[in-house]
XYZ file of N, CA and C in Angstrom:
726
model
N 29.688 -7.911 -16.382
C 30.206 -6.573 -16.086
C 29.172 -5.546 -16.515
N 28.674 -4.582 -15.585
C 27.872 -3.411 -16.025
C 28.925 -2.800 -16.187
N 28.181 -1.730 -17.766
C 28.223 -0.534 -17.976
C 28.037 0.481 -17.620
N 28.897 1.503 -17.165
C 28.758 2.949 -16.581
C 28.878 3.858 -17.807
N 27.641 4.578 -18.294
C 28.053 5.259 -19.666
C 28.164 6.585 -19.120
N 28.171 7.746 -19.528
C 29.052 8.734 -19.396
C 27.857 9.476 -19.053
N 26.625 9.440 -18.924
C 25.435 9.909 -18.510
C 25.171 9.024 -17.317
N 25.461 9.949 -16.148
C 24.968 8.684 -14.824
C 23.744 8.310 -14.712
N 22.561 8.773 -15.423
C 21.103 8.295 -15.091
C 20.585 7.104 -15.725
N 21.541 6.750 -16.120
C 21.394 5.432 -17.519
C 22.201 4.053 -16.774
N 22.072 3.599 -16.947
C 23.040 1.786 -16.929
C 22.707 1.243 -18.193
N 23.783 0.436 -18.451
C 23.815 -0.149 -19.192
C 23.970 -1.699 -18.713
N 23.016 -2.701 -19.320
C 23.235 -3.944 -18.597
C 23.597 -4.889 -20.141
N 25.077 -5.754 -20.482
C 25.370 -6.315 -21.054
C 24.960 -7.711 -21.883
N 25.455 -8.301 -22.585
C 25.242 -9.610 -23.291
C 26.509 -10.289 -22.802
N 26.511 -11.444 -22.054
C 27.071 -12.340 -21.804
C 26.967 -13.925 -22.161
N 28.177 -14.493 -22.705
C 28.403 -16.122 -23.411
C 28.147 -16.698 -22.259
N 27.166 -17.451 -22.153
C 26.752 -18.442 -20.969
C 27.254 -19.908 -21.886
N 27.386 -20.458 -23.008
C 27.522 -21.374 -23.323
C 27.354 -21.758 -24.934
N 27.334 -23.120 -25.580
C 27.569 -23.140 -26.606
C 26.084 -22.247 -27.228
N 26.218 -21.228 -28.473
C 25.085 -20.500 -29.272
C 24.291 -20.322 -27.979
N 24.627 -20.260 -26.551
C 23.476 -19.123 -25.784
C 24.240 -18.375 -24.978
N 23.614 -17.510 -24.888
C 24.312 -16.241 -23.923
C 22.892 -15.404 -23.418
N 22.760 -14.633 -22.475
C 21.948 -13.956 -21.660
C 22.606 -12.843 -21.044
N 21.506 -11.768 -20.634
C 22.050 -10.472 -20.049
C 22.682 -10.734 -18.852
N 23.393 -9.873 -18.463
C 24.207 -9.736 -17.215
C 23.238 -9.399 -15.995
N 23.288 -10.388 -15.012
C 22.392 -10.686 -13.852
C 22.824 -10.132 -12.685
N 24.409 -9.556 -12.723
C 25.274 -8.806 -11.777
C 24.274 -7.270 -11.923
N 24.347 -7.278 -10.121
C 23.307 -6.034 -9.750
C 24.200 -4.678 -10.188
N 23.354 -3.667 -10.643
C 24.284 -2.237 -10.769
C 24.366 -1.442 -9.740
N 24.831 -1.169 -8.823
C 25.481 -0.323 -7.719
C 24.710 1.152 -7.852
N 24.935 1.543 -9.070
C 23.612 2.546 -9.544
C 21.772 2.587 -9.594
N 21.694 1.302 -9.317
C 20.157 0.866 -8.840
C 19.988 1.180 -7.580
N 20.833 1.193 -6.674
C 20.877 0.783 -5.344
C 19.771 2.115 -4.543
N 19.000 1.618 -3.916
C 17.844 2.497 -3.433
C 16.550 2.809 -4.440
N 16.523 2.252 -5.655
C 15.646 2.373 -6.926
C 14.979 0.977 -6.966
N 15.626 0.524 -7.415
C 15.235 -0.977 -7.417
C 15.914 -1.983 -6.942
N 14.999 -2.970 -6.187
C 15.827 -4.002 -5.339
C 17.097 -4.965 -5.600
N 17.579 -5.153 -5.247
C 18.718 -6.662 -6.578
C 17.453 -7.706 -6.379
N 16.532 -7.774 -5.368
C 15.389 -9.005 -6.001
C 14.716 -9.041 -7.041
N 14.480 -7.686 -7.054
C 13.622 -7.159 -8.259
C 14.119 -7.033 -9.541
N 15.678 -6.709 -9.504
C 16.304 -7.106 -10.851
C 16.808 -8.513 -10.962
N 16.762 -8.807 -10.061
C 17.266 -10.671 -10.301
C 16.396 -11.157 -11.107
N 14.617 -10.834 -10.752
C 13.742 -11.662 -11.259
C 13.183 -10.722 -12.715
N 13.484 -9.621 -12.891
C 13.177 -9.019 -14.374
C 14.263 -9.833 -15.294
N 15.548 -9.622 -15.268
C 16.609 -10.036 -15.726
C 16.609 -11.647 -15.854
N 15.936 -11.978 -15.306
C 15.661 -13.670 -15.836
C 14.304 -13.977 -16.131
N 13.332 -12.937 -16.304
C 12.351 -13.080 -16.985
C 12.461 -12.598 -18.478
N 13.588 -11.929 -18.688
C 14.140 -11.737 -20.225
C 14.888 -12.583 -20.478
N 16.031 -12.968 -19.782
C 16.583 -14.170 -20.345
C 15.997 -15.489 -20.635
N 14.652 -15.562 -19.846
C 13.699 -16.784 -19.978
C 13.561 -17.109 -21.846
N 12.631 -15.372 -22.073
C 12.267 -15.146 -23.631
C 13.425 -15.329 -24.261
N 14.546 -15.859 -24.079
C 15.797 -16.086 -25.057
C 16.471 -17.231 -24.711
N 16.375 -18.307 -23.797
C 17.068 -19.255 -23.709
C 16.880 -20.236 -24.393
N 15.498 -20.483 -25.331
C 15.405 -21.565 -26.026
C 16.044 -21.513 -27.355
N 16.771 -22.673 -27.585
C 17.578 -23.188 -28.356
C 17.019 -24.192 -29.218
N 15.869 -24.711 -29.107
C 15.491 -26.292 -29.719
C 15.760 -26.008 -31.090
N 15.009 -25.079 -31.681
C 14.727 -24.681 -32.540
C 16.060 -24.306 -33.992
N 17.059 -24.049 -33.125
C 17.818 -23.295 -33.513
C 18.794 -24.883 -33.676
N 19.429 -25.531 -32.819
C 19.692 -27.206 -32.963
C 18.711 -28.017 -34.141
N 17.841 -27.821 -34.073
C 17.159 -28.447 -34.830
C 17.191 -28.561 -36.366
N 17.301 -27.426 -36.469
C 18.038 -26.511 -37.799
C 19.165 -27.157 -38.005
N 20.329 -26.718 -37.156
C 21.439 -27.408 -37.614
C 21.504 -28.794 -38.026
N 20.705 -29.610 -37.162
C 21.032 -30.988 -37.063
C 20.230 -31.219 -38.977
N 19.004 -30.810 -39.618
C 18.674 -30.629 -40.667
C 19.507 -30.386 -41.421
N 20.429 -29.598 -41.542
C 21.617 -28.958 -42.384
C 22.444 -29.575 -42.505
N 23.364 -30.341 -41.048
C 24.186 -31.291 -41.102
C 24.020 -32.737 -41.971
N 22.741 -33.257 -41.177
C 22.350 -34.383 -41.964
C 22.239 -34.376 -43.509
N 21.582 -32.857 -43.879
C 21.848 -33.220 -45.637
C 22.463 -32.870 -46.343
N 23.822 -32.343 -45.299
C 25.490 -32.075 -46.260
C 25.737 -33.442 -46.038
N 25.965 -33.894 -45.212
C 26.768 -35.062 -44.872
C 25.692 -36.275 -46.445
N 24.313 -36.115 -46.165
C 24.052 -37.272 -47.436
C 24.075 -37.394 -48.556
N 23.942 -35.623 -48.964
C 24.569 -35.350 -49.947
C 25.996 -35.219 -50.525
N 26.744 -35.546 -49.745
C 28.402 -35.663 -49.823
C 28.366 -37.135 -50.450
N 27.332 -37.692 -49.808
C 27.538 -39.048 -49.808
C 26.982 -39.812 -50.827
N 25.804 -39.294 -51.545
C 25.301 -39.176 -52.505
C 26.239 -38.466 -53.874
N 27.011 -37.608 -53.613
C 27.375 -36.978 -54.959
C 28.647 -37.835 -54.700
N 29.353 -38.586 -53.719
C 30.359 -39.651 -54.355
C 30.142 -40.783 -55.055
N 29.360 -41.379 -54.441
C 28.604 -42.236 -55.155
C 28.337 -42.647 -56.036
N 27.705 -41.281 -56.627
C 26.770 -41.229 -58.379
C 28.582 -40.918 -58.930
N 29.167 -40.238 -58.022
C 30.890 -40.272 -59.065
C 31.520 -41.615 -59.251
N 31.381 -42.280 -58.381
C 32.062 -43.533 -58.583
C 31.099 -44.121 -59.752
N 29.651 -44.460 -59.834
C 29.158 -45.413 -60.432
C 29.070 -44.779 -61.908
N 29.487 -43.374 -62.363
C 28.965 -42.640 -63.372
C 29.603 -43.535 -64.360
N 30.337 -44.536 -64.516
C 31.100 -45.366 -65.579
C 29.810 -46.269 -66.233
N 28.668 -46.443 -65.471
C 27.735 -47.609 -65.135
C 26.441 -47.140 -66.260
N 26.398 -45.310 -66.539
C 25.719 -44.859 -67.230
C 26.173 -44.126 -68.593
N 24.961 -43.769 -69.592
C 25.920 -43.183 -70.750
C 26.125 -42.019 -70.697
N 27.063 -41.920 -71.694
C 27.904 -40.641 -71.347
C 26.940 -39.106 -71.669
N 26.009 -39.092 -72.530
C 24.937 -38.249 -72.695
C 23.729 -38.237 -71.196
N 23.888 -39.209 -69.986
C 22.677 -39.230 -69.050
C 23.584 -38.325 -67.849
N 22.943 -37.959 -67.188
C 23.510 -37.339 -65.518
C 23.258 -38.164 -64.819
N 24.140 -38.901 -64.191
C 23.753 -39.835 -63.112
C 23.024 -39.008 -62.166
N 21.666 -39.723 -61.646
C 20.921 -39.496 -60.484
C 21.510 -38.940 -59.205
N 22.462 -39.910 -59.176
C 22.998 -39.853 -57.605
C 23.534 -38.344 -57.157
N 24.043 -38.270 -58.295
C 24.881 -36.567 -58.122
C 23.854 -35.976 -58.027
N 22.456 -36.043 -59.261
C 21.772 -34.889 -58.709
C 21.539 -34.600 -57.616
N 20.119 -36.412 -57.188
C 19.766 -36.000 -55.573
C 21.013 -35.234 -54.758
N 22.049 -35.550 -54.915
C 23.254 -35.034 -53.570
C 23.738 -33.574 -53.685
N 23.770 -32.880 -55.108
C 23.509 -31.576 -55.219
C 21.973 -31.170 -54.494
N 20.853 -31.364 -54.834
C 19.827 -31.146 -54.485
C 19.899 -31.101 -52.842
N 20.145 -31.641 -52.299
C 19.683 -32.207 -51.074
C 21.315 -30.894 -50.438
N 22.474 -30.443 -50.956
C 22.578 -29.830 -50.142
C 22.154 -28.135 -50.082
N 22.035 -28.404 -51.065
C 21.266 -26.985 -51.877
C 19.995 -26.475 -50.853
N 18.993 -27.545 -50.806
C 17.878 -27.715 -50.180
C 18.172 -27.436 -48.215
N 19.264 -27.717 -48.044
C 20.022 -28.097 -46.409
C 20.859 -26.593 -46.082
N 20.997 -26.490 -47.614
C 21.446 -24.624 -46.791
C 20.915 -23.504 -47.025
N 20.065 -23.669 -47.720
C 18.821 -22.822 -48.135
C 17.786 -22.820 -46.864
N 17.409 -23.959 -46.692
C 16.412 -24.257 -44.561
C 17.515 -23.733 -43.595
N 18.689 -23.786 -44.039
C 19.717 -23.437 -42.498
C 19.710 -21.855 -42.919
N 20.102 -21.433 -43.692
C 19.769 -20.072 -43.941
C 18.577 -19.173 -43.003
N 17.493 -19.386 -44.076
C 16.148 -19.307 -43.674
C 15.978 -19.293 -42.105
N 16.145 -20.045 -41.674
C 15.919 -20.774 -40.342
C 16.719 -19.926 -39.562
N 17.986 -19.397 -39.576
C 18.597 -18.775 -38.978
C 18.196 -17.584 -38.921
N 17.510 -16.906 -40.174
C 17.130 -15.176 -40.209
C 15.662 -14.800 -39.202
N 14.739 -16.291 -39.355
C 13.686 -16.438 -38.758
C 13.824 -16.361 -37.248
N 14.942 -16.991 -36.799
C 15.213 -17.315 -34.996
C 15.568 -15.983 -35.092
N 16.326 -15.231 -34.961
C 17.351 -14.068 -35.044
C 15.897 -12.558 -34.921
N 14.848 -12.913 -35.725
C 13.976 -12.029 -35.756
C 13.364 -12.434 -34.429
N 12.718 -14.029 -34.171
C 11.996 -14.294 -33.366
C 12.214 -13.510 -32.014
N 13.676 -14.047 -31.968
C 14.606 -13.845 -30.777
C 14.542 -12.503 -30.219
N 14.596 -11.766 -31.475
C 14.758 -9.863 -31.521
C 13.179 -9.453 -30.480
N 12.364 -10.164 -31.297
C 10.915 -9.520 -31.166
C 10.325 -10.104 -29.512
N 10.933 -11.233 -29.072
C 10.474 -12.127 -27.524
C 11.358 -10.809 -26.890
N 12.482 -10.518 -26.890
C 13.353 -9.421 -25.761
C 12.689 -7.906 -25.909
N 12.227 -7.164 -27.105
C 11.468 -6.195 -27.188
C 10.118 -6.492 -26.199
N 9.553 -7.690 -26.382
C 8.661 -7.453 -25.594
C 8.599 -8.170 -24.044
N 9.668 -8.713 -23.826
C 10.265 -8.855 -22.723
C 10.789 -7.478 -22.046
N 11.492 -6.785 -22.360
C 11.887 -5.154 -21.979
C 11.061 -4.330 -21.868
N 9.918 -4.357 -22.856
C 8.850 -3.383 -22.650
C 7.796 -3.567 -21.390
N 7.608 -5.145 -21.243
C 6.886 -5.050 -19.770
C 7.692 -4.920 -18.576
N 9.147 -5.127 -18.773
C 10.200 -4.515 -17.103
C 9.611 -3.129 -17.299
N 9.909 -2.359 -18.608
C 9.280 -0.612 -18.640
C 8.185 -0.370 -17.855
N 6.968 -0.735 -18.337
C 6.014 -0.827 -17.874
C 5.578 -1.259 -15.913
N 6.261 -2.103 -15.887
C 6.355 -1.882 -14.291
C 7.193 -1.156 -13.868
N 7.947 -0.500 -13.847
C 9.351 0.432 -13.014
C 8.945 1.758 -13.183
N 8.171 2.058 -14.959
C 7.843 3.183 -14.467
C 6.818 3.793 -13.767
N 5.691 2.588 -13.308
C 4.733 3.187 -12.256
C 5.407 3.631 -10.880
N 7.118 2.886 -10.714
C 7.373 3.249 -9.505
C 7.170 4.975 -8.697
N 6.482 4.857 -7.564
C 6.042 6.217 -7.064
C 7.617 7.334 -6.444
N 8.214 6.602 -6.722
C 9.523 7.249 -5.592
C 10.552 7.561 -6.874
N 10.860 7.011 -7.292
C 12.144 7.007 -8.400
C 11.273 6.256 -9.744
N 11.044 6.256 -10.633
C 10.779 5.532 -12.025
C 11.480 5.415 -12.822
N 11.527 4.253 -13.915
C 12.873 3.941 -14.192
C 12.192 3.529 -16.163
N 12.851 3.577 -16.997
C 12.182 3.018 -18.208
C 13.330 2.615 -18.827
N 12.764 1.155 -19.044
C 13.892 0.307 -19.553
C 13.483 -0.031 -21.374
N 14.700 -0.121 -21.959
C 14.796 0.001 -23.316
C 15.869 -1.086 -23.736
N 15.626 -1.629 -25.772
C 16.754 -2.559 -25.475
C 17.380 -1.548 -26.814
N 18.819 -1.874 -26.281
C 19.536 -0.809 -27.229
C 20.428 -1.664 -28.202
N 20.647 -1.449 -29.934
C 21.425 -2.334 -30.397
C 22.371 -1.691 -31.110
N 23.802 -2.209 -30.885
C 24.786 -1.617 -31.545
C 25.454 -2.622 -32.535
N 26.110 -1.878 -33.674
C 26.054 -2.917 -34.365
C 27.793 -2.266 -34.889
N 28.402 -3.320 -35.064
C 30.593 -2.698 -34.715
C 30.664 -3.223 -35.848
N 32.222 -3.024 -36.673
C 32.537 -3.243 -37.611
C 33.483 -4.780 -36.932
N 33.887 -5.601 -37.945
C 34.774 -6.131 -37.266
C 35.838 -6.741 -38.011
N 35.689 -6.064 -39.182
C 36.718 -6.670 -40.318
C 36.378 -6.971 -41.640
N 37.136 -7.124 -42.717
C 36.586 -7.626 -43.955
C 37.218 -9.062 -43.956
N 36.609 -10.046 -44.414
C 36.544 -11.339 -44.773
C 36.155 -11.773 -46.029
N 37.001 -12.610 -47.025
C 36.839 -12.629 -48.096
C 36.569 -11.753 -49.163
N 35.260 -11.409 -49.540
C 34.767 -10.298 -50.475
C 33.734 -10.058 -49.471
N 33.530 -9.884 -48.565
C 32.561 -9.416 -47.568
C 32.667 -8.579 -46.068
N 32.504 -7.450 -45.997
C 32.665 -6.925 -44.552
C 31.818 -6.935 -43.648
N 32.281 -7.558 -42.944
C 31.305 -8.432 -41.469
C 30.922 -7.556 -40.288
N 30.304 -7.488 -39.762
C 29.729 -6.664 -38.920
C 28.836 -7.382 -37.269
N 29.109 -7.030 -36.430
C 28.554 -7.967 -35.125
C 27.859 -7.071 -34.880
N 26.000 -7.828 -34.274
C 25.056 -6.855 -33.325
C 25.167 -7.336 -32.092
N 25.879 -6.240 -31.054
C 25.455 -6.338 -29.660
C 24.046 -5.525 -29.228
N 23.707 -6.057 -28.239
C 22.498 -5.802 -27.320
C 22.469 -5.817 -26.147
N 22.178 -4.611 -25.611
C 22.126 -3.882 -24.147
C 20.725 -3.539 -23.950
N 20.728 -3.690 -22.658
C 19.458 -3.091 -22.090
C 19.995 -1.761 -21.241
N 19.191 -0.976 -21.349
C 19.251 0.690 -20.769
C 18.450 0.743 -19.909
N 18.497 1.002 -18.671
C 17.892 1.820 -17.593
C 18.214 3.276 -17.319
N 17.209 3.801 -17.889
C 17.058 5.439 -17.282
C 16.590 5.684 -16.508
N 16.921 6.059 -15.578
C 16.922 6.175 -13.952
C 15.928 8.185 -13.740
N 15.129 7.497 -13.393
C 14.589 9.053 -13.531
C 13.133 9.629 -14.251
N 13.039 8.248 -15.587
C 12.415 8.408 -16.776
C 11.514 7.311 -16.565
N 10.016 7.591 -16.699
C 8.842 6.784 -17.129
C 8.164 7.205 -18.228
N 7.968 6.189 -18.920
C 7.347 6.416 -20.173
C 6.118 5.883 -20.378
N 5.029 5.978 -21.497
C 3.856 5.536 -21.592
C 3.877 4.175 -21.687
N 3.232 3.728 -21.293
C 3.620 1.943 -21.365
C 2.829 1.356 -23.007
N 2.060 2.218 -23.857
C 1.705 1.754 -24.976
C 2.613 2.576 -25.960
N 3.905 3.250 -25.718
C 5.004 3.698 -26.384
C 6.583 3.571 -26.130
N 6.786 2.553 -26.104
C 8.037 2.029 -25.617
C 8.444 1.570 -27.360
N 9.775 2.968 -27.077
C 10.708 2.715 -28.182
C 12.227 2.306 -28.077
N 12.471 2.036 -29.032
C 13.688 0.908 -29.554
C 14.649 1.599 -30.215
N 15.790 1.605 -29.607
C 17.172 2.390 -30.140
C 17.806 1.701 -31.152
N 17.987 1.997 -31.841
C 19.284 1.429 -33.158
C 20.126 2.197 -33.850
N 21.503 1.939 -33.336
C 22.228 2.922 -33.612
C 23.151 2.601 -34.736
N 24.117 3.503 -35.386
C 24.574 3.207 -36.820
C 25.717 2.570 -36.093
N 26.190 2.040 -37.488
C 27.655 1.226 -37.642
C 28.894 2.154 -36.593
N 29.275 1.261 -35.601
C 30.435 2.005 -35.485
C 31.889 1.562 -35.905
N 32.481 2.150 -36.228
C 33.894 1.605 -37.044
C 34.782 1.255 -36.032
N 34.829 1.408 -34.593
C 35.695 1.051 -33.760
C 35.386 -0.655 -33.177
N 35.971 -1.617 -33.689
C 35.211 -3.084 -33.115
C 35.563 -3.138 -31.452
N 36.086 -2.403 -30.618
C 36.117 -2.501 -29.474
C 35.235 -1.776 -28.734
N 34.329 -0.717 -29.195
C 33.707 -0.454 -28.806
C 32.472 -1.160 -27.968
N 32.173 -0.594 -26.636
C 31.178 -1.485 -25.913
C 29.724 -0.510 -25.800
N 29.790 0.624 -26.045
C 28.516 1.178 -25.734
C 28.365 1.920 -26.952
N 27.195 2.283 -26.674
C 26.250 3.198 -28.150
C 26.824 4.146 -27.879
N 26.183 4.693 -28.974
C 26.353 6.434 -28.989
C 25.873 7.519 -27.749
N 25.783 8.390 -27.867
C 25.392 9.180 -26.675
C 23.867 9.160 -26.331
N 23.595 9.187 -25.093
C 22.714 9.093 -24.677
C 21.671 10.225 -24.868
N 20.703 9.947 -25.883
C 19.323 11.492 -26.030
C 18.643 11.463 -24.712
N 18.900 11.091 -23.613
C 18.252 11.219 -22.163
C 18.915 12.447 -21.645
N 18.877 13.848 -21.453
C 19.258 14.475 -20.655
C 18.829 14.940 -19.406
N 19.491 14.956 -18.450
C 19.106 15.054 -16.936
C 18.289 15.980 -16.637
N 17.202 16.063 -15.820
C 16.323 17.453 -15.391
C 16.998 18.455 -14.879
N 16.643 19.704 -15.302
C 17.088 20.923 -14.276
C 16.867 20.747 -13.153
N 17.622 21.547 -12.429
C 17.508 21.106 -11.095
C 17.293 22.883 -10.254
N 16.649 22.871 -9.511
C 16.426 24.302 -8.868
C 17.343 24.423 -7.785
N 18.297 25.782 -7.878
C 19.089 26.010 -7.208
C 20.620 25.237 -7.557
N 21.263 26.137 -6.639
C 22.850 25.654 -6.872
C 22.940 24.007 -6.217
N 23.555 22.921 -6.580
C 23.635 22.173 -5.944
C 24.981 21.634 -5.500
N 25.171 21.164 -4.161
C 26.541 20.781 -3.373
C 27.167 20.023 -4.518
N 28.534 20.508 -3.927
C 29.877 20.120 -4.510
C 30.170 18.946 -3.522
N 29.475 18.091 -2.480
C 29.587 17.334 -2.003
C 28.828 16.187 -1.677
N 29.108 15.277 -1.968
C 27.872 13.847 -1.690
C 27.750 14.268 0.041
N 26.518 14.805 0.554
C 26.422 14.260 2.160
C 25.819 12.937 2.804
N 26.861 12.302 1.800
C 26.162 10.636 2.615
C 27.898 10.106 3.000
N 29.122 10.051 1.699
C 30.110 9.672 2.136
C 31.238 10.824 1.531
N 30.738 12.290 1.706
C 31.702 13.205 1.441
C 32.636 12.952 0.476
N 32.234 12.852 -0.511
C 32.781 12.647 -1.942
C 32.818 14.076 -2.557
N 33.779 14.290 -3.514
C 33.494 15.562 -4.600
C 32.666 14.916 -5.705
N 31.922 15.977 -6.125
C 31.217 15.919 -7.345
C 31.908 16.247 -8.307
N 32.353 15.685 -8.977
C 32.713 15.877 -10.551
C 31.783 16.230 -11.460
N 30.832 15.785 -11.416
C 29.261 16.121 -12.072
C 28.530 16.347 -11.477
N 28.284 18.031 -11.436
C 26.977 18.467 -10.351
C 25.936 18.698 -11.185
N 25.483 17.870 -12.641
C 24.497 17.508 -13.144
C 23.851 15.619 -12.583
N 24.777 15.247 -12.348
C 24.364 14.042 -12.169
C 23.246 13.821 -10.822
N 22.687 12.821 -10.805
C 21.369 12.640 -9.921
C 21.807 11.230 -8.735
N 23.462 11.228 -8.971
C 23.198 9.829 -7.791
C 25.186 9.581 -7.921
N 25.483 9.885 -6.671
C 27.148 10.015 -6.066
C 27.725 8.535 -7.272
N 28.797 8.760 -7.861
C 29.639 7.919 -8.441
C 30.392 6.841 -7.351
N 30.219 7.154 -6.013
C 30.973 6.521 -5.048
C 29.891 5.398 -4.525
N 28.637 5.537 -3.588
C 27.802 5.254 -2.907
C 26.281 4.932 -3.516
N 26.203 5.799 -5.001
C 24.907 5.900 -5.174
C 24.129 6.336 -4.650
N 24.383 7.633 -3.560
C 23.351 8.112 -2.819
C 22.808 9.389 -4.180
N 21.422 9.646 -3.992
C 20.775 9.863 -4.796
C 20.594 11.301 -4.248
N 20.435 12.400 -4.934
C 20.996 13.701 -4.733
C 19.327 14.940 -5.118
N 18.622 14.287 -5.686
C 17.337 14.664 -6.115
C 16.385 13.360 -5.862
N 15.555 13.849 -4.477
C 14.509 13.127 -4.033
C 12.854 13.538 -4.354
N 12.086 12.510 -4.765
C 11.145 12.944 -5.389
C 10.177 12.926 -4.744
């Protein structure tokens, strides 16, 4: 599902659960592109970012590390419990240690390992987004500069801890080219509403426009509700040609 945010020159393109620990942006074309950029052309940006995020090995790999040395260390600290009759009462049986050790060691790498992917992950889509920027905004007719935007919701307190989810959107500003060696990165504060789906307001404001402009789309005779906006809420016909 695209996002329509309350600034029509913008889209918002979503995070969608494709499957177990992967998910990818939303590949459904925006109706608001339409005459800007092709749906070929976003088919193949939009899965050249999801490319930089589909690998998983790494992230399995981890787990399967973590699993294996709870599970031997479970198995290990019964063990050294059963046989502790076998040693004196002043020694620590071995067995318990290794099996403390080993899970200690198994969630300390799963930890780790998780903060490391999570950055990796962050830093492949920044620079996955910054080269869609970089091509759209040379476009000669319409230019477009794409950004990845992160919101981050409240979503409850749990235990002695209040938990918090980061979503991630990609933004198209419809209108806007930027330097291609300055492509910046939105991060917006906590919002307290967990249903919330979009950021905060958009710092993109629309160009002046010279002269009064129609109260009517003349492509499918629509009213304008927003005679700031740059492209009909109905059709997408585009109202400022460049």
């Amino acid at each position: 599902m695209i996002g329509i945010p309350v600034n029509p020159n913008s889209v918002y393109i979503p995070v969608v659960q494709t499957g177990c620990l992967k998910f990818e942006f939303d590949s459904t074309y925006p109706v608001h592109l339409n005459g800007i950029i092709s749906q070929g052309e976003y088919n193949e940006s939009i899965q050249r970012i999801n490319r930089s995020i589909s690998s998983t090995r790494l992230l399995w790999l981890i787990s399967l590390i973590f699993i294996v040395t709870m599970i031997v260390g479970i198995i290990l600290f019964i063990v050294g419990g059963v046989t502790a009759t076998h040693y004196d009462s002043y020694r620590f049986p071995p067995m318990i240690a290794i099996g403390m050790a080993l899970t200690v060691i198994g969630s300390f790498i799963f930890g780790i390992g998780c903060c490391s992917i999570r950055f990796r992950r962050l830093n492949k889509m920044r620079r996955a987004v910054a080269d869609e920027s970089r091509k759209y905004s040379s476009h000669s007719q319409t230019p477009c500069s794409w950004r990845l935007d992160t919101t981050t919701t409240y979503t409850g307190y749990y235990g002695n801890q209040h938990r918090h989810q980061v979503t991630y959107h990609i933004v198209i500003d419809i209108g806007r080219s930027v330097d291609p060696n300055s492509v910046v990165y939105f991060h917006n504060q906590v919002a307290p509403d967990p249903t919330t789906v979009f950021s905060g307001p958009n710092t993109y404001a629309p160009p002046p426009y010279s002269g009064q402009p129609n109260s009517y789309c003349p492509q499918c005779n629509t009213l304008r509700r927003d005679l700031t906006g740059r492209f009909c809420s109905s059709c997408g016909y585009s109202f400022h040609k460049y």
